[in-house]
mmCIF file of C-alpha atoms in Angstrom:
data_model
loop_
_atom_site.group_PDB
_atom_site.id
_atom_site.type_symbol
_atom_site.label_atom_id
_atom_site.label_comp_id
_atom_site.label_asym_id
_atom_site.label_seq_id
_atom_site.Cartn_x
_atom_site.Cartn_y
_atom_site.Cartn_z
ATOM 1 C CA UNK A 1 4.940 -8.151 -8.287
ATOM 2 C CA UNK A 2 8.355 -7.995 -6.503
ATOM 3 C CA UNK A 3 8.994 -7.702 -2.594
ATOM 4 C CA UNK A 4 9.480 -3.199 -3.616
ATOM 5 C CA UNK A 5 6.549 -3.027 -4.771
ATOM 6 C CA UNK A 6 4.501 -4.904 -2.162
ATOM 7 C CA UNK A 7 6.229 -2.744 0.579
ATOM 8 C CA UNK A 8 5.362 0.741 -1.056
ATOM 9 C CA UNK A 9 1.955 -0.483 -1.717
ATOM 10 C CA UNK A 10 0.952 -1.666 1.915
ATOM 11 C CA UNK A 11 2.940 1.793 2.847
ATOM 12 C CA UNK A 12 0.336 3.893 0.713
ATOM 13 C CA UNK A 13 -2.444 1.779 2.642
ATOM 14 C CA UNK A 14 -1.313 2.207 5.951
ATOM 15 C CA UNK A 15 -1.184 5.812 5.622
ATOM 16 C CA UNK A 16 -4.701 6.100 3.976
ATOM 17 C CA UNK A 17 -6.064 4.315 7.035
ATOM 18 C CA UNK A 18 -4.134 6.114 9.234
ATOM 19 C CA UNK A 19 -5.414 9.667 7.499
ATOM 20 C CA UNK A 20 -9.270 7.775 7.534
ATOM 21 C CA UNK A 21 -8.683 7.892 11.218
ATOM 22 C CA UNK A 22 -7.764 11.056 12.067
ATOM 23 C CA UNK A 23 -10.296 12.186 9.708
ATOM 24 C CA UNK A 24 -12.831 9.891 11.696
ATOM 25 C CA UNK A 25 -11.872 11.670 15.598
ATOM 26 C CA UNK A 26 -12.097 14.844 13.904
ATOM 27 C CA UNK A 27 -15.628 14.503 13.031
ATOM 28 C CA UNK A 28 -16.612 12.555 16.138
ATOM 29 C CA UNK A 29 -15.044 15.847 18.237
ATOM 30 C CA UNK A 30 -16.503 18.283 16.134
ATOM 31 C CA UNK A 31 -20.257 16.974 16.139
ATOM 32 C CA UNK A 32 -19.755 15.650 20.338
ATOM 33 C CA UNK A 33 -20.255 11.994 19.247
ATOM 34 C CA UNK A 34 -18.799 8.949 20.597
ATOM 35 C CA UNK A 35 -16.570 5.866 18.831
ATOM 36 C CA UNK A 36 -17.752 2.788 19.112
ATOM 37 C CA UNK A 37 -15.115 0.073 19.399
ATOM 38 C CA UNK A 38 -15.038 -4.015 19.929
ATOM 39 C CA UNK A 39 -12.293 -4.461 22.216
ATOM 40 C CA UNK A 40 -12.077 -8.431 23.951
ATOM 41 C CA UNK A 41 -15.358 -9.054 22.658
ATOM 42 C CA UNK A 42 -16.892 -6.325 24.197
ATOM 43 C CA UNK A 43 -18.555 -3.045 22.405
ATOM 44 C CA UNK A 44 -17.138 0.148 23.873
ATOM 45 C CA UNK A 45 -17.586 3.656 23.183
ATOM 46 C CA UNK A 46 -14.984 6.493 23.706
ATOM 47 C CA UNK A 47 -15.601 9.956 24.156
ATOM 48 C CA UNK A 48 -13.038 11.688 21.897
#
């Protein structure tokens, strides 16, 4: 696999997970429910 092709395939991932997570507030704000996180090794959840 050359260096091309392992830059336009992280490229394609990154935006999947970055669509995922729109997706993901979209349906938290639509159906009033909270996201959970793990931020310094605590569990917090954001109203979106």
């Amino acid at each position: 696999m050359t260096q091309e092709n392992r830059e336009e395939k992280r490229d394609k991932i990154v935006k999947g997970l970055e669509k995922a997570y729109e997706k993901m507030v979209e349906f938290k704000r639509k159906n009033n429910s909270e996201i959970v996180i793990l931020k310094e090794n605590k569990i917090i959840k954001i109203k979106p």
